[in-house]
PDB file of C-alpha atoms and ligand atoms in Angstrom:
ATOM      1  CA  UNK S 967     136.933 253.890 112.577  1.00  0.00           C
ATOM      2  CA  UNK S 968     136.677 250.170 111.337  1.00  0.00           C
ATOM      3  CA  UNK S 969     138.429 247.241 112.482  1.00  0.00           C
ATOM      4  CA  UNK S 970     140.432 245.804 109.225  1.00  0.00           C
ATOM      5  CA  UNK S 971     141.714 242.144 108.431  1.00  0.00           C
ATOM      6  CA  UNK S 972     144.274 241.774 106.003  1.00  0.00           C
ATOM      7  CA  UNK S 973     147.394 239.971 105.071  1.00  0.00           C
ATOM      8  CA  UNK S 974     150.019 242.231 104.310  1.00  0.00           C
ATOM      9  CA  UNK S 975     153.826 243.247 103.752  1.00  0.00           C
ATOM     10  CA  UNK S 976     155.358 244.732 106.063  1.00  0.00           C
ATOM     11  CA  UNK S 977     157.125 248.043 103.490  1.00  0.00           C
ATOM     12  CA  UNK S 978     159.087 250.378 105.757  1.00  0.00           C
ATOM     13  CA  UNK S 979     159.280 250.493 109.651  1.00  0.00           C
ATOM     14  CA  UNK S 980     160.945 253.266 111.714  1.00  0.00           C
ATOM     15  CA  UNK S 981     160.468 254.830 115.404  1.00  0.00           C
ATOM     16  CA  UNK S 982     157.518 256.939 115.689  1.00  0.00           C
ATOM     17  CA  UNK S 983     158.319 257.796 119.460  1.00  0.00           C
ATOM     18  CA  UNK S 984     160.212 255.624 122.456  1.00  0.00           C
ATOM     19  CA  UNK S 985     157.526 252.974 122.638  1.00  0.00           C
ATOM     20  CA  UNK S 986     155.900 253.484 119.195  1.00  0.00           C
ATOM     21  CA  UNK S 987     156.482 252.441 115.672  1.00  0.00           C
ATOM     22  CA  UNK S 988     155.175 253.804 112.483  1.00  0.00           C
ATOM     23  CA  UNK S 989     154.977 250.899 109.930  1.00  0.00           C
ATOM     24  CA  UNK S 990     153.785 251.056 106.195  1.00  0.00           C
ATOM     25  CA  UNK S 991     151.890 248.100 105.102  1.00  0.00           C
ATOM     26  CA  UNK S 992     150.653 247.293 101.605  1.00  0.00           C
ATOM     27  CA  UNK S 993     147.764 244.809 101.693  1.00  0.00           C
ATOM     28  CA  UNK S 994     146.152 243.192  98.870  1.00  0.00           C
ATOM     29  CA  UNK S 995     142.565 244.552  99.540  1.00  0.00           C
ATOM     30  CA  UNK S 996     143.500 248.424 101.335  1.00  0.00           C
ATOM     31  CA  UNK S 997     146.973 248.603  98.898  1.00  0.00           C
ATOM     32  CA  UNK S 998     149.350 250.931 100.900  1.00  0.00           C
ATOM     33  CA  UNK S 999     148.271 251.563 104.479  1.00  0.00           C
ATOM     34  CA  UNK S1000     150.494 253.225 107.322  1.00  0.00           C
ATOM     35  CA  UNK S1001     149.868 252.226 111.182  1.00  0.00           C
ATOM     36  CA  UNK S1002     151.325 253.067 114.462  1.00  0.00           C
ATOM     37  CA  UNK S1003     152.312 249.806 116.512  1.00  0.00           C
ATOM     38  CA  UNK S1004     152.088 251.200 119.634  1.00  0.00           C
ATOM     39  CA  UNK S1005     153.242 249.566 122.941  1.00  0.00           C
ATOM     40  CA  UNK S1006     156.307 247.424 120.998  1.00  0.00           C
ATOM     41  CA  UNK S1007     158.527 247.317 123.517  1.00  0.00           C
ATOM     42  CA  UNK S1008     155.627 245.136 125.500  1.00  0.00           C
ATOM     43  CA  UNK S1009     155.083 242.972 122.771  1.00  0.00           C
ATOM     44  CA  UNK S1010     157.167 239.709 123.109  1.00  0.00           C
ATOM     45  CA  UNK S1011     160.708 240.132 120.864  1.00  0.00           C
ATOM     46  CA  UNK S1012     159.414 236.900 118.523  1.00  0.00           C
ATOM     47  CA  UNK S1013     156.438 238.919 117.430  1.00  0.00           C
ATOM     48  CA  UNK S1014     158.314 242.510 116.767  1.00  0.00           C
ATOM     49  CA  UNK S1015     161.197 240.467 114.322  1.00  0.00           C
ATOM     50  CA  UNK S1016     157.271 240.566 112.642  1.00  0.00           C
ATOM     51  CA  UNK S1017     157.369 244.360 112.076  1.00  0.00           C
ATOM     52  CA  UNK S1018     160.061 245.071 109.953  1.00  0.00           C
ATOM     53  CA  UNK S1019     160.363 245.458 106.358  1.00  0.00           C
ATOM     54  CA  UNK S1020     159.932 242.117 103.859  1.00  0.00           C
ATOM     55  CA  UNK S1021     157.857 240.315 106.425  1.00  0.00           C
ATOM     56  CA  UNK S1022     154.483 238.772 105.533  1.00  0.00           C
ATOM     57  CA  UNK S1023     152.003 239.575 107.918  1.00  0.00           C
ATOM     58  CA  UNK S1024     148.494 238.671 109.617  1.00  0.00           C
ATOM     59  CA  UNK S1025     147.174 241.951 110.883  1.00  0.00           C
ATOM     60  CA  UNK S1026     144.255 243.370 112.331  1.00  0.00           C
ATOM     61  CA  UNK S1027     143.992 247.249 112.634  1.00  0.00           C
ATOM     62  CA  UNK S1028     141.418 250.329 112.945  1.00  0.00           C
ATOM     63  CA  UNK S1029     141.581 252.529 109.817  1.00  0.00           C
ATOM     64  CA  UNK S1030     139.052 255.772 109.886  1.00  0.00           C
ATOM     65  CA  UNK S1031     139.927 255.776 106.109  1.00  0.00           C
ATOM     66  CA  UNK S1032     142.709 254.561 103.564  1.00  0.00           C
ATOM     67  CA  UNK S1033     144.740 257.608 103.311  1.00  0.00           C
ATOM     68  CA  UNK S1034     144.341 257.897 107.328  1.00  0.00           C
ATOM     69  CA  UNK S1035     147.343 256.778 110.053  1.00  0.00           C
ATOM     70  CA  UNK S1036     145.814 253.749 111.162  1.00  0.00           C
ATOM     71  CA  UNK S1037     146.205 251.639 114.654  1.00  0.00           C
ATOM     72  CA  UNK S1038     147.729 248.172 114.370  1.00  0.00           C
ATOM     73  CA  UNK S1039     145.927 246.244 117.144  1.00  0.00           C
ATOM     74  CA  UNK S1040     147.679 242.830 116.340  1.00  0.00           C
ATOM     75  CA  UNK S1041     150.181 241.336 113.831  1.00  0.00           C
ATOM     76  CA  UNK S1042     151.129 237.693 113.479  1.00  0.00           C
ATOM     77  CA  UNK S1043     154.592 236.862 111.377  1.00  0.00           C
ATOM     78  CA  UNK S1044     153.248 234.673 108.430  1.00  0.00           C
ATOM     79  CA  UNK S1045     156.825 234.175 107.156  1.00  0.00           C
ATOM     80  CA  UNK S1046     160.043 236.502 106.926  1.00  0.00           C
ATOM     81  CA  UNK S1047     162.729 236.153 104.674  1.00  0.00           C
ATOM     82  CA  UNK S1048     166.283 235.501 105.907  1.00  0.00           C
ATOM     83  CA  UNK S1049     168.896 235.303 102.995  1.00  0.00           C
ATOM     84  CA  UNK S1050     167.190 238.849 101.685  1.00  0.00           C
ATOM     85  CA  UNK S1051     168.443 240.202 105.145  1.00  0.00           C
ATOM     86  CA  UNK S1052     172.115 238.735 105.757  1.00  0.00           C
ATOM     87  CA  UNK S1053     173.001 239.558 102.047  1.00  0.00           C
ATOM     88  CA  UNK S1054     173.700 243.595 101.519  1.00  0.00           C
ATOM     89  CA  UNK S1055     172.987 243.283  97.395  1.00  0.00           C
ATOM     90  CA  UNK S1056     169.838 241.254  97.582  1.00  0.00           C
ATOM     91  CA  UNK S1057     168.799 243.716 100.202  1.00  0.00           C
ATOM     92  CA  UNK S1058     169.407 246.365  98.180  1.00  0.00           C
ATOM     93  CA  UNK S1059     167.684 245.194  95.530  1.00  0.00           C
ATOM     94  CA  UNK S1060     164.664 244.272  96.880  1.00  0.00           C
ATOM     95  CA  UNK S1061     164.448 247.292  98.877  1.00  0.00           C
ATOM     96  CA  UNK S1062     164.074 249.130  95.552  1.00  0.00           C
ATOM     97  CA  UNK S1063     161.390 247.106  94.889  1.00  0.00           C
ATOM     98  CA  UNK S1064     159.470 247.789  98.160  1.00  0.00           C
ATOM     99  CA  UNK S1065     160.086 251.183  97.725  1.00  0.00           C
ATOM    100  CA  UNK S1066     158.185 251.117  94.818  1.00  0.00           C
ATOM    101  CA  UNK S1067     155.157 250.067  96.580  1.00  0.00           C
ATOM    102  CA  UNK S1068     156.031 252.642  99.227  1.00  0.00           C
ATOM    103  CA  UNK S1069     156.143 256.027  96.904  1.00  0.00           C
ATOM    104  CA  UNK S1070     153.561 254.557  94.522  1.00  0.00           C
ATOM    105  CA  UNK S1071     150.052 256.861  94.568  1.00  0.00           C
ATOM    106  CA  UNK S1072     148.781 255.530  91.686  1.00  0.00           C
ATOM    107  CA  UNK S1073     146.466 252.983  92.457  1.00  0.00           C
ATOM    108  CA  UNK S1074     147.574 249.566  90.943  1.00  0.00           C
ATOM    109  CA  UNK S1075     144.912 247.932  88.418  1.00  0.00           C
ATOM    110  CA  UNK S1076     144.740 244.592  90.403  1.00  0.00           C
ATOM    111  CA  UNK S1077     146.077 245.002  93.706  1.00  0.00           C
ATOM    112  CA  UNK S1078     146.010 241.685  95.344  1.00  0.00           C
ATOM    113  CA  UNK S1079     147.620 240.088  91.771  1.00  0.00           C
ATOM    114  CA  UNK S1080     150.743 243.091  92.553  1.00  0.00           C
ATOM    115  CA  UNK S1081     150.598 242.225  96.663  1.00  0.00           C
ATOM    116  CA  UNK S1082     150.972 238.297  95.155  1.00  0.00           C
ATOM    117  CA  UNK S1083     153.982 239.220  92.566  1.00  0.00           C
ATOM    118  CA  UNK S1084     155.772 241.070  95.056  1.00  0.00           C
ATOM    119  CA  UNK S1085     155.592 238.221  97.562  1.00  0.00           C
ATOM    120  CA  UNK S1086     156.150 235.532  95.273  1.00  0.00           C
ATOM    121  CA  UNK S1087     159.488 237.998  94.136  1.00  0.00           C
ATOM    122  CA  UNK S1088     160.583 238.018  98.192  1.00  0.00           C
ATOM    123  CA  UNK S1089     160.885 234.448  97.880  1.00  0.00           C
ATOM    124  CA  UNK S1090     162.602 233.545  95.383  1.00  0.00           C
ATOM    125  CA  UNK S1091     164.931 236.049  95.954  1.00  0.00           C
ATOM    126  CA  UNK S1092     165.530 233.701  98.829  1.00  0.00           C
ATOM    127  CA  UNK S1093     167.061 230.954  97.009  1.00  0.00           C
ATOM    128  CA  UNK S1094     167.833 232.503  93.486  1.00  0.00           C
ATOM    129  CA  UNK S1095     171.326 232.726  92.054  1.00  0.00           C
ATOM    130  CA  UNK S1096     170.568 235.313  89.684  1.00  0.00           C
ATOM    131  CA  UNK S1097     169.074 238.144  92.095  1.00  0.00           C
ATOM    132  CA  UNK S1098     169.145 240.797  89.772  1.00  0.00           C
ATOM    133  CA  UNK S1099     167.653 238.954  87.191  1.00  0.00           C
ATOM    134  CA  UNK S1100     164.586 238.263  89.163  1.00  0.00           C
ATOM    135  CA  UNK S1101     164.585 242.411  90.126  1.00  0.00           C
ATOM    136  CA  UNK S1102     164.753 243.438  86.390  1.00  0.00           C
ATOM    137  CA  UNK S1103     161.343 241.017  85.845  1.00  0.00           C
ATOM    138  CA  UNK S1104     159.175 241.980  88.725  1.00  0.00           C
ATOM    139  CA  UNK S1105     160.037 245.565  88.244  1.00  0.00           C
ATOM    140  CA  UNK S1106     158.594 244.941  84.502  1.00  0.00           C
ATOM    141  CA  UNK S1107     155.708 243.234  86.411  1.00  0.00           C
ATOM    142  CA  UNK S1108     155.258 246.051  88.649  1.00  0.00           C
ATOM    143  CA  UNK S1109     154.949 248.960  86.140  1.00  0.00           C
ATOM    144  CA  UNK S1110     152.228 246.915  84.146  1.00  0.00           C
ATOM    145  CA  UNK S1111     150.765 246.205  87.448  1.00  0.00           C
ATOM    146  CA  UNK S1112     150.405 250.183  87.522  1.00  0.00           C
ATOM    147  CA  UNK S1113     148.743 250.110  84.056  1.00  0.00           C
ATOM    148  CA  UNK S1114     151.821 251.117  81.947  1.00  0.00           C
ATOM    149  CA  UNK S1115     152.238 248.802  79.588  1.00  0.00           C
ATOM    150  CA  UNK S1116     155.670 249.017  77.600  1.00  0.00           C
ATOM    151  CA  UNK S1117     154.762 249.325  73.502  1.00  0.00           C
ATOM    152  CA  UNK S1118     156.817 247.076  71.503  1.00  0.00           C
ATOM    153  CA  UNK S1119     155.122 246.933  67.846  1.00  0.00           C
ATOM    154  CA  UNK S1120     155.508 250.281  67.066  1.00  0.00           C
ATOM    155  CA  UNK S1121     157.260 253.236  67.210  1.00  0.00           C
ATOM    156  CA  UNK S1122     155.093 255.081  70.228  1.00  0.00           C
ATOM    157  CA  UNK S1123     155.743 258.845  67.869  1.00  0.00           C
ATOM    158  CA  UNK S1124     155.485 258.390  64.610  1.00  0.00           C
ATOM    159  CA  UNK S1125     153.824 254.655  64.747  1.00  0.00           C
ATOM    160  CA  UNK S1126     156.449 253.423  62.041  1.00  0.00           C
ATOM    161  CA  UNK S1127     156.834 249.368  62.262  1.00  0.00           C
ATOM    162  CA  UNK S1128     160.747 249.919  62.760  1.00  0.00           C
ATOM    163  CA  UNK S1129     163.892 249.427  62.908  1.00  0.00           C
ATOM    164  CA  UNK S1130     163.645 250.510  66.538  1.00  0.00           C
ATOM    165  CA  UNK S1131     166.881 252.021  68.351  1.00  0.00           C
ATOM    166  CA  UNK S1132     165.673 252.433  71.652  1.00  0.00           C
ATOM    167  CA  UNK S1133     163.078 253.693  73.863  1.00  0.00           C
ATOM    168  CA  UNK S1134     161.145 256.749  74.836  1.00  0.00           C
ATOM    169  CA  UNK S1135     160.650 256.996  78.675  1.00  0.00           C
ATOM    170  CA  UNK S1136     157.702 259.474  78.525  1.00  0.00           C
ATOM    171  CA  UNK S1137     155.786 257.069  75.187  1.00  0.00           C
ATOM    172  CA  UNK S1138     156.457 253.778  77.328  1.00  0.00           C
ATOM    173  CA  UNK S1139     157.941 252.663  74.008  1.00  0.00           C
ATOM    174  CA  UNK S1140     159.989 251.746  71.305  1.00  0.00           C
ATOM    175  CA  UNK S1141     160.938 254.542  69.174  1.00  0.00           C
ATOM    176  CA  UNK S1142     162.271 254.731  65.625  1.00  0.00           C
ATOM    177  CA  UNK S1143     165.961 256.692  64.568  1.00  0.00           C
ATOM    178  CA  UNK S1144     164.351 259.666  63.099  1.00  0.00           C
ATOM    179  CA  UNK S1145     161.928 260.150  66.205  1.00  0.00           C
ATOM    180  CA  UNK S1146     165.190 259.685  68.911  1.00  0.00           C
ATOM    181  CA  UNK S1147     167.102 261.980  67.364  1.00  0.00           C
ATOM    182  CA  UNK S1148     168.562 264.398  71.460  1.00  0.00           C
ATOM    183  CA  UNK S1149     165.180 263.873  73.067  1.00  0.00           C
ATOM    184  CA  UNK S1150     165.613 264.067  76.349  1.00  0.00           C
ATOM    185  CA  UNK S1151     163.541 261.507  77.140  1.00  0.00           C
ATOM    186  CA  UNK S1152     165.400 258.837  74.879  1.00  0.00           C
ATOM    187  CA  UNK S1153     167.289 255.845  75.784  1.00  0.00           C
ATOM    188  CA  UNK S1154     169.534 254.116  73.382  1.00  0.00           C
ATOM    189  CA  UNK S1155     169.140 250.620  73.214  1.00  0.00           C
ATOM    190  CA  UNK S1156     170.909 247.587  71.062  1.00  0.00           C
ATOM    191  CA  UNK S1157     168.034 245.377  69.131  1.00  0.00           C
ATOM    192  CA  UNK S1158     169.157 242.104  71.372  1.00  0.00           C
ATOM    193  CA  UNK S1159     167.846 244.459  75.122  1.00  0.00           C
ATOM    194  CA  UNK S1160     164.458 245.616  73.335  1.00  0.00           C
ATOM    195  CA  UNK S1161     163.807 241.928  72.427  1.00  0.00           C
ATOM    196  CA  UNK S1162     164.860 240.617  75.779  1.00  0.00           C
ATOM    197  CA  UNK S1163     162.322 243.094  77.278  1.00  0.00           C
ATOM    198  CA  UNK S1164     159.633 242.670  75.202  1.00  0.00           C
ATOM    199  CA  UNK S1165     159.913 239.003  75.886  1.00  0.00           C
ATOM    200  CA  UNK S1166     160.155 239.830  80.009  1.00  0.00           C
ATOM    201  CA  UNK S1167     157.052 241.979  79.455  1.00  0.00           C
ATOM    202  CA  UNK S1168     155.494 239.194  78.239  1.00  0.00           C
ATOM    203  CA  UNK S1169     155.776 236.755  80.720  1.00  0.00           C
ATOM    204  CA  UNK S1170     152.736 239.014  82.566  1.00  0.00           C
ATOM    205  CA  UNK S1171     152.713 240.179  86.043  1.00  0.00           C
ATOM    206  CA  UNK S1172     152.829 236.532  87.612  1.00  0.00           C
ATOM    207  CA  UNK S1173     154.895 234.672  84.996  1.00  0.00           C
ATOM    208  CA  UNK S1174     158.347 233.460  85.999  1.00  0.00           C
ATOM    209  CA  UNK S1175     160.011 232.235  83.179  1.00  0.00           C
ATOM    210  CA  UNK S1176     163.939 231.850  83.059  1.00  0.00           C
ATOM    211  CA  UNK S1177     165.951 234.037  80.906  1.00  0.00           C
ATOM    212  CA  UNK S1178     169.510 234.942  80.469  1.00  0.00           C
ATOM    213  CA  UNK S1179     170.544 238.028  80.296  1.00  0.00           C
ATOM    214  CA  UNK S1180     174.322 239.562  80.042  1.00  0.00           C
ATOM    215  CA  UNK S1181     175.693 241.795  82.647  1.00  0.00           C
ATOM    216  CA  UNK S1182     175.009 244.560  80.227  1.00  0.00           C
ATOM    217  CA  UNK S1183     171.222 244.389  79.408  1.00  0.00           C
ATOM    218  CA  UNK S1184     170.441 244.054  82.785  1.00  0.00           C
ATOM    219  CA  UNK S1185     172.368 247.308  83.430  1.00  0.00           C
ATOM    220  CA  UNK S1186     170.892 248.844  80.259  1.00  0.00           C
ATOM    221  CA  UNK S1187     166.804 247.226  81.381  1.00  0.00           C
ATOM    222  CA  UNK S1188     167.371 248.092  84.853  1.00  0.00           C
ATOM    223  CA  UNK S1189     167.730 251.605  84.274  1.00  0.00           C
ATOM    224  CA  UNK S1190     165.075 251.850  81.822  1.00  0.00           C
ATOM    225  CA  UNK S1191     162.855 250.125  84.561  1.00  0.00           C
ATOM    226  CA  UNK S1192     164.042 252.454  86.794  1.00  0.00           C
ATOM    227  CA  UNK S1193     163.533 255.595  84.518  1.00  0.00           C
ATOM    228  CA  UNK S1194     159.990 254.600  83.385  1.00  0.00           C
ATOM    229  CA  UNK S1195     158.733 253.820  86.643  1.00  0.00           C
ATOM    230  CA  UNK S1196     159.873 257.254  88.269  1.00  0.00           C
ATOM    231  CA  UNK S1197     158.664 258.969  85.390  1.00  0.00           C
ATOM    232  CA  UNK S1198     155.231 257.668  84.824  1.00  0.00           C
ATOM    233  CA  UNK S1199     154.879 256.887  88.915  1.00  0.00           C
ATOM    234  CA  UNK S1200     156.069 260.817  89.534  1.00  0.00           C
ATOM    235  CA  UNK S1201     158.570 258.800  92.167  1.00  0.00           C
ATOM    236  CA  UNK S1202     161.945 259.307  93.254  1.00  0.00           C
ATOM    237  CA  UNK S1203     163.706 256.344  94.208  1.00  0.00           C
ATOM    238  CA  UNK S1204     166.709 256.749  96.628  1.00  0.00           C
ATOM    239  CA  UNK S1205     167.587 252.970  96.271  1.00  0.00           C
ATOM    240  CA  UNK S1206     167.848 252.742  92.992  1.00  0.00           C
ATOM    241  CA  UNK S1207     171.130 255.461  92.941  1.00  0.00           C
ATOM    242  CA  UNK S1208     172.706 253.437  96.064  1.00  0.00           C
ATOM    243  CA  UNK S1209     172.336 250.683  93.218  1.00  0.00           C
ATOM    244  CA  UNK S1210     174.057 252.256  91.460  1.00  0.00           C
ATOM    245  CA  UNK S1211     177.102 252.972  92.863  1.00  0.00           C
ATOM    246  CA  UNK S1212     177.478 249.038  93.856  1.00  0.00           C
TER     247      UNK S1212
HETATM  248 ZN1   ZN W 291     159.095 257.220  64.959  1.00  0.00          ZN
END
């Protein structure tokens, strides 16, 4: 059993038993890490607004070993969004994205630069006027950050240079007419999306540039994002159908 320091975000918090909470944490050194908080009805009611989903956290806990229940033996509130949590869509949306980092096994190829993405993605959904927007890129972020990395250049069957009419879920990529043609795993796609994605998949796991997309291609790229993360993260995510029926 060793005593752990981290910063962290506070995932998913529920009741573990009347005076006990079970809270998932993902840190940027451990990654995901689930603790019981026990005692919470003693701790002071500042300090427990600390333990509940989108906060940013100091904590120190005793781990026997990452995939173990740990023991949260403090937590300081570092800061804790409130627009995300008096406004149901941004909620919603960003609890897709934290759900991500809850279901995800797969361990992430630089964790502290996804723990920094995802925090830096909490904020400005804070002030932002185009929420979903901001979802669609760090969702592209985050499946990078998991080592997919969406093919653009060519078409991910056949390799042919193009035209491209959409994209193949299980290649990651772009994929040519004659290779689309009723595969399950194909998702039709006007030029103007693949370009607008290939451009937000550019921008790199910490870039925020600004981009305008139409109410359409951000339906059309968030349910590809949605689609290649469950598929290459072997991940259901409940969130994203409640987003769905907005
Ligand atoms: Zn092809």
């Amino acid at each position: 059993m060793s005593l752990i320091k981290t910063e962290a975000l506070v995932v998913k918090a529920s009741e573990y038993s009347e005076s006990t909470r079970l809270v998932t944490l993902f840190s940027p050194d451990h990654g995901r890490v689930r603790v019981l908080a026990k005692g919470i009805k003693r701790i002071k009611s500042r300090d427990r607004g600390s333990l509940e989903p989108f906060s940013r956290v100091q904590v120190s806990l005793y781990l026997k070993d990452p995939t173990s229940l740990g023991t949260l033996r403090e937590s300081a509130l570092l800061s804790a969004p409130s627009a995300l949590r008096s406004d149901y869509d941004r909620w919603l949306l960003a609890s897709l994205v934290l759900e991500v980092l809850d279901r995800a096994t797969l361990p992430a190829e630089d964790l502290s630069g996804l723990f920094e993405r995802v925090c830096a993605y909490l904020e400005e959904m804070e002030t932002t006027d185009r929420p979903d927007e901001v979802t669609v890129a760090v969702l592209a972020a985050m499946l990078e950050g998991f080592g997919f990395r969406p093919e653009f250049a060519r078409c991910g069957l056949c390799g042919s240079a193009g035209p491209f009419v959409g994209f193949r879920i299980d290649k990651c990529s772009v994929t040519c007419k004659r290779c689309a043609r009723g595969h399950e795993h194909f998702r039709p796609l006007p030029p103007g999306t693949i370009k607008v994605f290939e451009h937000l998949a550019a921008m790199g796991a910490r870039g925020r540039g600004t981009l305008r997309l139409s109410r359409k291609q951000l339906d059309q790229l968030f349910s590809l994002l949605v689609a290649l993360l469950q598929y290459h993260l072997e991940i259901t995510l409940t969130s994203a159908r409640m987003l769905a029926a907005r």
